[in-house]
N, CA, C and O of each residue as an XYZ file, in Angstrom:
616
protein
N      -6.562     32.432    -16.021
C      -5.920     32.643    -14.747
C      -6.579     31.753    -13.688
O      -7.803     31.729    -13.554
N      -5.746     31.024    -12.942
C      -6.260     30.142    -11.903
C      -6.449     30.889    -10.595
O      -5.555     31.588    -10.120
N      -7.618     30.726    -10.034
C      -7.844     31.272     -8.709
C      -7.400     30.225     -7.696
O      -7.192     29.061     -8.036
N      -7.259     30.652     -6.462
C      -6.884     29.705     -5.412
C      -7.910     28.577     -5.330
O      -7.548     27.417     -5.136
N      -9.179     28.915     -5.478
C     -10.238     27.902     -5.417
C     -10.072     26.890     -6.561
O     -10.257     25.690     -6.358
N      -9.724     27.374     -7.762
C      -9.477     26.479     -8.898
C      -8.316     25.536     -8.598
O      -8.385     24.337     -8.869
N      -7.251     26.098     -8.034
C      -6.079     25.282     -7.706
C      -6.396     24.248     -6.624
O      -5.933     23.110     -6.693
N      -7.181     24.644     -5.635
C      -7.597     23.696     -4.594
C      -8.381     22.542     -5.210
O      -8.180     21.384     -4.846
N      -9.265     22.859     -6.135
C     -10.032     21.816     -6.824
C      -9.139     20.897     -7.647
O      -9.338     19.682     -7.670
N      -8.153     21.483     -8.323
C      -7.209     20.677     -9.111
C      -6.402     19.736     -8.222
O      -6.174     18.581     -8.582
N      -5.973     20.224     -7.069
C      -5.208     19.379     -6.141
C      -6.080     18.223     -5.655
O      -5.635     17.076     -5.642
N      -7.312     18.516     -5.258
C      -8.208     17.461     -4.776
C      -8.482     16.441     -5.876
O      -8.482     15.238     -5.615
N      -8.715     16.906     -7.098
C      -8.972     15.994     -8.206
C      -7.727     15.169     -8.530
O      -7.832     13.981     -8.835
N      -6.565     15.788     -8.465
C      -5.325     15.061     -8.732
C      -5.101     13.969     -7.685
O      -4.648     12.874     -8.019
N      -5.415     14.260     -6.424
C      -5.272     13.261     -5.365
C      -6.223     12.092     -5.610
O      -5.846     10.934     -5.433
N      -7.443     12.391     -6.013
C      -8.409     11.321     -6.309
C      -7.973     10.500     -7.509
O      -8.066      9.273     -7.493
N      -7.499     11.171     -8.546
C      -7.018     10.465     -9.740
C      -5.802      9.601     -9.403
O      -5.644      8.510     -9.952
N      -4.943     10.086     -8.502
C      -3.799      9.296     -8.065
C      -4.273      8.004     -7.407
O      -3.732      6.934     -7.684
N      -5.280      8.096     -6.537
C      -5.820      6.896     -5.891
C      -6.357      5.919     -6.930
O      -6.093      4.719     -6.850
N      -7.102      6.423     -7.896
C      -7.672      5.564     -8.940
C      -6.564      4.908     -9.755
O      -6.616      3.707    -10.019
N      -5.564      5.686    -10.155
C      -4.500      5.116    -10.984
C      -3.708      4.069    -10.220
O      -3.266      3.085    -10.813
N      -3.515      4.257     -8.906
C      -2.805      3.265     -8.095
C      -3.598      1.959     -8.036
O      -3.023      0.876     -8.141
N      -4.907      2.061     -7.868
C      -5.753      0.863     -7.850
C      -5.680      0.146     -9.189
O      -5.511     -1.073     -9.232
N      -5.804      0.890    -10.279
C      -5.752      0.272    -11.611
C      -4.387     -0.353    -11.884
O      -4.305     -1.406    -12.517
N      -3.323      0.279    -11.417
C      -1.974     -0.270    -11.585
C      -1.848     -1.599    -10.849
O      -1.374     -2.583    -11.417
N      -2.275     -1.630     -9.574
C      -2.217     -2.882     -8.804
C      -3.110     -3.946     -9.439
O      -2.748     -5.122     -9.467
N      -4.271     -3.541     -9.947
C      -5.154     -4.515    -10.602
C      -4.512     -5.112    -11.843
O      -4.676     -6.302    -12.115
N      -3.786     -4.303    -12.595
C      -3.144     -4.843    -13.800
C      -2.085     -5.874    -13.420
O      -1.930     -6.884    -14.107
N      -1.364     -5.631    -12.345
C      -0.363     -6.605    -11.886
C      -1.047     -7.875    -11.395
O      -0.644     -8.979    -11.761
N      -2.078     -7.725    -10.567
C      -2.730     -8.917    -10.017
C      -3.377     -9.758    -11.111
O      -3.346    -10.987    -11.057
N      -3.964     -9.089    -12.106
C      -4.540     -9.831    -13.226
C      -3.463    -10.581    -13.993
O      -3.674    -11.718    -14.414
N      -2.319     -9.954    -14.174
C      -1.223    -10.553    -14.921
C      -0.687    -11.799    -14.233
O      -0.311    -12.760    -14.905
N      -0.643    -11.799    -12.886
C      -0.101    -12.955    -12.165
C      -1.189    -13.873    -11.611
O      -0.882    -14.876    -10.968
N      -2.454    -13.540    -11.855
C      -3.550    -14.426    -11.481
C      -3.917    -14.423    -10.006
O      -4.270    -15.464     -9.452
N      -3.837    -13.268     -9.369
C      -4.203    -13.172     -7.959
C      -5.595    -12.567     -7.806
O      -6.052    -11.804     -8.656
N      -6.263    -12.922     -6.701
C      -7.503    -12.215     -6.391
C      -7.140    -10.889     -5.722
O      -5.984    -10.671     -5.358
N      -8.102    -10.029     -5.567
C      -7.829     -8.675     -5.084
C      -7.291     -8.665     -3.657
O      -6.411     -7.863     -3.341
N      -7.797     -9.531     -2.796
C      -7.354     -9.540     -1.402
C      -5.906    -10.008     -1.293
O      -5.119     -9.423     -0.549
N      -5.552    -11.053     -2.027
C      -4.170    -11.532     -2.003
C      -3.231    -10.453     -2.530
O      -2.136    -10.257     -2.004
N      -3.668     -9.765     -3.561
C      -2.874     -8.687     -4.137
C      -2.680     -7.549     -3.145
O      -1.575     -7.023     -3.012
N      -3.748     -7.165     -2.449
C      -3.636     -6.088     -1.467
C      -2.722     -6.491     -0.314
O      -1.962     -5.665      0.193
N      -2.791     -7.742      0.099
C      -1.895     -8.241      1.142
C      -0.446     -8.047      0.725
O       0.367     -7.556      1.507
N      -0.120     -8.431     -0.503
C       1.239     -8.280     -1.000
C       1.634     -6.806     -1.109
O       2.787     -6.453     -0.861
N       0.693     -5.958     -1.473
C       0.977     -4.519     -1.519
C       1.298     -3.984     -0.127
O       2.250     -3.223      0.044
N       0.501     -4.381      0.869
C       0.766     -3.943      2.237
C       2.148     -4.397      2.692
O       2.894     -3.628      3.298
N       2.483     -5.655      2.395
C       3.797     -6.162      2.785
C       4.922     -5.415      2.069
O       5.956     -5.120      2.668
N       4.719     -5.116      0.801
C       5.748     -4.400      0.041
C       5.968     -2.999      0.613
O       7.089     -2.493      0.602
N       4.910     -2.379      1.108
C       5.010     -1.027      1.659
C       5.505     -1.046      3.105
O       6.403     -0.287      3.472
N       4.918     -1.911      3.912
C       5.189     -1.905      5.349
C       6.370     -2.780      5.756
O       6.952     -2.574      6.822
N       6.729     -3.748      4.926
C       7.793     -4.678      5.302
C       7.208     -5.883      6.002
O       6.167     -6.396      5.591
N       7.854     -6.337      7.042
C       7.425     -7.520      7.785
C       6.210     -7.159      8.643
O       6.207     -6.145      9.341
N       5.174     -8.012      8.578
C       3.951     -7.793      9.348
C       3.523     -9.089     10.019
O       3.979    -10.174      9.659
N       2.645     -8.959     10.994
C       2.038    -10.138     11.607
C       0.751    -10.477     10.854
O       0.237     -9.665     10.085
N       0.246    -11.673     11.085
C      -1.037    -12.055     10.488
C      -2.148    -11.134     11.005
O      -3.073    -10.794     10.267
N      -2.050    -10.739     12.265
C      -3.046     -9.819     12.842
C      -3.028     -8.478     12.106
O      -4.080     -7.912     11.810
N      -1.825     -7.974     11.814
C      -1.711     -6.730     11.040
C      -2.408     -6.881      9.694
O      -3.166     -6.008      9.272
N      -2.144     -7.993      9.031
C      -2.723     -8.221      7.704
C      -4.238     -8.381      7.779
O      -4.948     -7.956      6.868
N      -4.737     -8.983      8.841
C      -6.189     -9.073      9.037
C      -6.781     -7.670      9.125
O      -7.822     -7.383      8.535
N      -6.103     -6.806      9.868
C      -6.582     -5.428     10.011
C      -6.561     -4.700      8.667
O      -7.547     -4.068      8.287
N      -5.446     -4.787      7.951
C      -5.315     -4.066      6.679
C      -6.272     -4.577      5.607
O      -6.783     -3.793      4.808
N      -6.517     -5.883      5.586
C      -7.374     -6.451      4.539
C      -8.840     -6.531      4.936
O      -9.710     -6.654      4.074
N      -9.120     -6.462      6.232
C     -10.496     -6.594      6.704
C     -10.958     -8.034      6.785
O     -12.149     -8.290      6.956
N     -10.037     -8.982      6.665
C     -10.383    -10.395      6.719
C     -10.433    -10.898      8.156
O      -9.788    -10.342      9.044
N     -11.207    -11.954      8.371
C     -11.187    -12.635      9.665
C      -9.840    -13.346      9.798
O      -9.098    -13.480      8.824
N      -9.537    -13.794     11.004
C      -8.271    -14.492     11.203
C      -8.221    -15.793     10.391
O      -7.172    -16.151      9.854
N      -9.344    -16.493     10.303
C      -9.386    -17.724      9.518
C      -9.158    -17.464      8.034
O      -8.414    -18.191      7.376
N      -9.803    -16.423      7.512
C      -9.619    -16.074      6.101
C      -8.196    -15.582      5.841
O      -7.631    -15.833      4.776
N      -7.626    -14.886      6.811
C      -6.241    -14.429      6.670
C      -5.304    -15.625      6.603
O      -4.383    -15.649      5.786
N      -5.529    -16.607      7.445
C      -4.699    -17.813      7.417
C      -4.802    -18.503      6.069
O      -3.788    -18.928      5.517
N      -6.004    -18.621      5.529
C      -6.192    -19.250      4.215
C      -5.467    -18.454      3.125
O      -4.843    -19.036      2.238
N      -5.551    -17.126      3.195
C      -4.864    -16.281      2.221
C      -3.356    -16.488      2.323
O      -2.677    -16.652      1.309
N      -2.840    -16.481      3.538
C      -1.400    -16.668      3.723
C      -0.950    -18.049      3.257
O       0.145    -18.198      2.714
N      -1.788    -19.053      3.468
C      -1.473    -20.400      2.959
C      -1.338    -20.378      1.439
O      -0.405    -20.965      0.893
N      -2.270    -19.700      0.748
C      -2.215    -19.603     -0.723
C      -0.946    -18.886     -1.176
O      -0.255    -19.337     -2.090
N      -0.655    -17.770     -0.528
C       0.509    -16.971     -0.924
C       1.824    -17.678     -0.605
O       2.806    -17.536     -1.333
N       1.834    -18.435      0.483
C       3.039    -19.204      0.812
C       3.222    -20.351     -0.182
O       4.342    -20.634     -0.607
N       2.136    -21.003     -0.548
C       2.186    -22.092     -1.531
C       2.716    -21.590     -2.868
O       3.458    -22.295     -3.551
N       2.334    -20.367     -3.240
C       2.790    -19.765     -4.497
C       4.203    -19.185     -4.375
O       4.759    -18.677     -5.349
N       4.773    -19.267     -3.178
C       6.093    -18.695     -2.879
C       6.139    -17.182     -3.112
O       7.103    -16.644     -3.656
N       5.052    -16.510     -2.678
C       5.007    -15.060     -2.744
C       5.281    -14.441     -1.366
O       5.703    -13.289     -1.272
N       5.038    -15.218     -0.297
C       5.350    -14.766      1.059
C       6.102    -15.868      1.777
O       6.153    -17.015      1.335
N       6.686    -15.477      2.907
C       7.375    -16.439      3.763
C       6.958    -16.136      5.194
O       6.883    -14.978      5.607
N       6.688    -17.198      5.938
C       6.420    -17.055      7.367
C       7.720    -17.366      8.112
O       8.459    -18.283      7.755
N       7.973    -16.578      9.152
C       9.147    -16.850      9.982
C       8.772    -16.606     11.436
O       7.867    -15.822     11.721
N       9.457    -17.269     12.351
C       9.126    -17.096     13.774
C       9.294    -15.648     14.211
O      10.200    -14.943     13.767
N       8.396    -15.227     15.092
C       8.459    -13.883     15.662
C       9.365    -13.934     16.885
O       9.027    -14.596     17.867
N      10.506    -13.252     16.851
C      11.431    -13.316     17.985
C      10.864    -12.688     19.262
O      11.363    -12.951     20.356
N       9.827    -11.862     19.126
C       9.217    -11.212     20.291
C       8.013    -11.967     20.840
O       7.479    -11.606     21.888
N       7.581    -13.017     20.136
C       6.408    -13.793     20.552
C       6.610    -15.225     20.060
O       6.422    -15.511     18.877
N       6.988    -16.110     20.957
C       7.383    -17.459     20.518
C       6.253    -18.234     19.848
O       6.512    -19.205     19.137
N       5.006    -17.823     20.061
C       3.893    -18.482     19.375
C       3.521    -17.796     18.072
O       2.772    -18.353     17.269
N       4.032    -16.602     17.856
C       3.654    -15.812     16.692
C       4.581    -16.014     15.506
O       5.690    -16.533     15.631
N       4.090    -15.589     14.358
C       4.904    -15.613     13.145
C       4.881    -14.234     12.501
O       3.948    -13.452     12.681
N       5.925    -13.966     11.755
C       6.007    -12.751     10.970
C       5.899    -13.127      9.506
O       6.359    -14.191      9.092
N       5.292    -12.254      8.732
C       5.084    -12.500      7.302
C       5.957    -11.512      6.542
O       5.988    -10.322      6.858
N       6.660    -12.014      5.544
C       7.487    -11.145      4.708
C       7.360    -11.575      3.250
O       6.938    -12.691      2.949
N       7.729    -10.679      2.366
C       7.719    -10.956      0.930
C       8.806    -11.982      0.607
O       9.929    -11.895      1.104
N       8.459    -12.935     -0.218
C       9.414    -13.936     -0.713
C      10.104    -13.376     -1.959
O       9.505    -12.614     -2.717
N      11.345    -13.752     -2.161
C      12.097    -13.266     -3.329
C      11.371    -13.573     -4.641
O      11.495    -12.828     -5.613
N      10.618    -14.667     -4.663
C       9.897    -15.046     -5.877
C       8.890    -13.963     -6.279
O       8.704    -13.699     -7.467
N       8.241    -13.338     -5.289
C       7.300    -12.254     -5.591
C       8.049    -11.061     -6.180
O       7.620    -10.462     -7.167
N       9.164    -10.736     -5.560
C       9.972     -9.616     -6.045
C      10.442     -9.865     -7.473
O      10.418     -8.958     -8.305
N      10.865    -11.079     -7.753
C      11.317    -11.421     -9.107
C      10.156    -11.429    -10.094
O      10.337    -11.092    -11.264
N       8.970    -11.809     -9.636
C       7.795    -11.857    -10.502
C       7.334    -10.459    -10.893
O       7.071    -10.189    -12.065
N       7.237     -9.564     -9.896
C       6.705     -8.229    -10.184
C       7.778     -7.210    -10.538
O       7.473     -6.148    -11.081
N       9.021     -7.523    -10.237
C      10.103     -6.577    -10.501
C      10.084     -5.991    -11.900
O      10.126     -4.770    -12.051
N      10.022     -6.828    -12.929
C       9.997     -6.277    -14.284
C       8.768     -5.410    -14.574
O       8.827     -4.518    -15.420
N       7.664     -5.666    -13.880
C       6.445     -4.885    -14.109
C       6.477     -3.532    -13.420
O       5.823     -2.594    -13.875
N       7.231     -3.415    -12.324
C       7.229     -2.167    -11.562
C       8.496     -1.340    -11.721
O       8.530     -0.184    -11.299
N       9.529     -1.901    -12.315
C      10.796     -1.170    -12.395
C      10.675      0.111    -13.205
O      11.286      1.122    -12.857
N       9.899      0.084    -14.273
C       9.739      1.281    -15.101
C       9.058      2.412    -14.359
O       9.511      3.555    -14.422
N       7.971      2.111    -13.652
C       7.256      3.163    -12.919
C       8.091      3.650    -11.749
O       8.059      4.837    -11.423
N       8.843      2.754    -11.106
C       9.708      3.180    -10.005
C      10.762      4.165    -10.497
O      11.045      5.166     -9.839
N      11.336      3.877    -11.649
C      12.346      4.769    -12.223
C      11.714      6.109    -12.601
O      12.265      7.168    -12.300
N      10.559      6.057    -13.258
C       9.880      7.287    -13.674
C       9.499      8.145    -12.467
O       9.652      9.366    -12.499
N       9.005      7.509    -11.408
C       8.612      8.269    -10.217
C       9.837      8.845     -9.507
O       9.792      9.968     -9.004
N      10.931      8.080     -9.465
C      12.166      8.601     -8.861
C      12.681      9.810     -9.630
O      13.118     10.794     -9.034
N      12.627      9.732    -10.954
C      13.070     10.861    -11.778
C      12.168     12.072    -11.575
O      12.650     13.204    -11.523
N      10.871     11.844    -11.462
C       9.939     12.940    -11.208
C      10.254     13.616     -9.875
O      10.341     14.842     -9.801
N      10.422     12.826     -8.839
C      10.722     13.374     -7.513
C      12.034     14.160     -7.545
O      12.131     15.244     -6.969
N      13.032     13.606     -8.218
C      14.340     14.267     -8.288
C      14.277     15.595     -9.042
O      15.172     16.426     -8.894
N      13.243     15.805     -9.843
C      13.140     17.045    -10.625
C      12.697     18.243     -9.787
O      12.742     19.376    -10.265
N      12.275     18.013     -8.558
C      11.824     19.097     -7.684
C      12.964     19.573     -6.789
O      13.867     18.807     -6.452
N      12.908     20.823     -6.418
C      13.904     21.386     -5.503
C      13.647     20.863     -4.087
O      12.600     20.282     -3.803
N      14.622     21.081     -3.215
C      14.447     20.676     -1.822
C      13.251     21.387     -1.197
O      12.478     20.772     -0.463
N      13.095     22.661     -1.479
C      11.968     23.425     -0.919
C      10.634     22.868     -1.417
O       9.684     22.739     -0.645
N      10.565     22.538     -2.705
C       9.331     21.967     -3.261
C       9.053     20.595     -2.648
O       7.906     20.261     -2.348
N      10.107     19.808     -2.467
C       9.930     18.481     -1.872
C       9.449     18.579     -0.430
O       8.663     17.744      0.017
N       9.906     19.576      0.293
C       9.408     19.805      1.661
C       7.903     20.040      1.638
O       7.170     19.477      2.451
N       7.445     20.867      0.710
C       6.015     21.174      0.598
C       5.235     19.933      0.181
O       4.183     19.639      0.749
N       5.738     19.213     -0.798
C       5.053     17.998     -1.264
C       4.971     16.970     -0.151
O       3.911     16.391      0.082
N       6.090     16.737      0.545
C       6.101     15.762      1.642
C       5.146     16.178      2.751
O       4.425     15.344      3.299
N       5.138     17.470      3.082
C       4.230     17.969      4.108
C       2.772     17.762      3.685
O       1.954     17.287      4.473
N       2.458     18.115      2.455
C       1.089     17.953      1.960
C       0.662     16.488      2.016
O      -0.402     16.170      2.549
N       1.488     15.595      1.467
C       1.106     14.182      1.417
C       0.972     13.587      2.818
O       0.069     12.788      3.069
N       1.859     13.970      3.724
C       1.785     13.478      5.097
C       0.505     13.958      5.772
O      -0.208     13.164      6.387
N       0.213     15.236      5.661
C      -0.978     15.784      6.307
C      -2.259     15.276      5.642
O      -3.250     15.027      6.329
N      -2.250     15.120      4.329
C      -3.398     14.589      3.594
C      -3.689     13.165      4.062
O      -4.838     12.805      4.319
N      -2.626     12.358      4.169
C      -2.761     10.975      4.631
C      -3.229     10.928      6.082
O      -4.073     10.105      6.435
N      -2.688     11.806      6.922
C      -3.120     11.851      8.320
C      -4.619     12.152      8.424
O      -5.308     11.581      9.269
N      -5.123     13.042      7.571
C      -6.566     13.330      7.561
C      -7.365     12.079      7.222
O      -8.371     11.786      7.868
N      -6.917     11.341      6.209
C      -7.630     10.115      5.821
C      -7.609      9.116      6.966
O      -8.635      8.511      7.276
N      -6.461      8.936      7.595
C      -6.355      7.992      8.723
C      -7.282      8.401      9.865
O      -7.959      7.560     10.456
N      -7.307      9.699     10.170
C      -8.150     10.203     11.258
C      -9.625      9.906     10.987
O     -10.337      9.427     11.869
N     -10.074     10.188      9.780
C     -11.489      9.985      9.465
C     -11.826      8.514      9.280
O     -12.963      8.108      9.522
N     -10.874      7.722      8.862
C     -11.082      6.269      8.809
C     -11.325      5.739     10.215
O     -12.244      4.953     10.445
N     -10.494      6.175     11.146
C     -10.645      5.747     12.540
C     -11.978      6.207     13.112
O     -12.629      5.458     13.842
N     -12.387      7.414     12.794
C     -13.662      7.916     13.286
C     -14.830      7.081     12.739
O     -15.785      6.802     13.463
N     -14.752      6.688     11.473
C     -15.798      5.843     10.894
C     -15.800      4.480     11.580
O     -16.857      3.964     11.942
N     -14.606      3.894     11.759
C     -14.502      2.580     12.400
C     -15.029      2.606     13.824
O     -15.600      1.620     14.289
N     -14.844      3.728     14.529
C     -15.302      3.846     15.907
C     -16.775      4.241     16.001
O     -17.348      4.267     17.090
N     -17.383      4.547     14.859
C     -18.790      4.919     14.847
C     -19.067      6.334     15.294
O     -20.209      6.673     15.604
N     -18.024      7.182     15.335
C     -18.252      8.552     15.796
C     -18.728      9.462     14.679
O     -19.105     10.605     14.935
N     -18.718      8.977     13.448
C     -19.362      9.706     12.346
C     -20.105      8.722     11.463
O     -20.720      9.122     10.474
């Protein structure tokens, strides 16, 4: 019989295992296409967030602006990203995923995307509300404590 404390521990362990499996999954893709970890993470951020600025990518990757420019040059040369003018800042550029990246990784991620969609669809609306609430609040906690660490308050 599971106690509430046992279930809380299982949830925390499952969340940690999810983080590990996501890292290993991205690493397997980056190894397969010959990317370094930073370039791979940049592409992951773009795939999740959509169009970003170089400044956004510097923040997400922890790179200096010069290193970010070098990374973007590599990814553009490989036709994995595309730079386009920023309509809100005539000196700025926006970064987006190039179709070549989508075509390269598509076959590697289509199976997991289908499996995850089927898993999500197997839950009721009420269960999905709880799952979405948990994941949102769990993520908000991580963001809050990340910011506190960055600000030096802990």
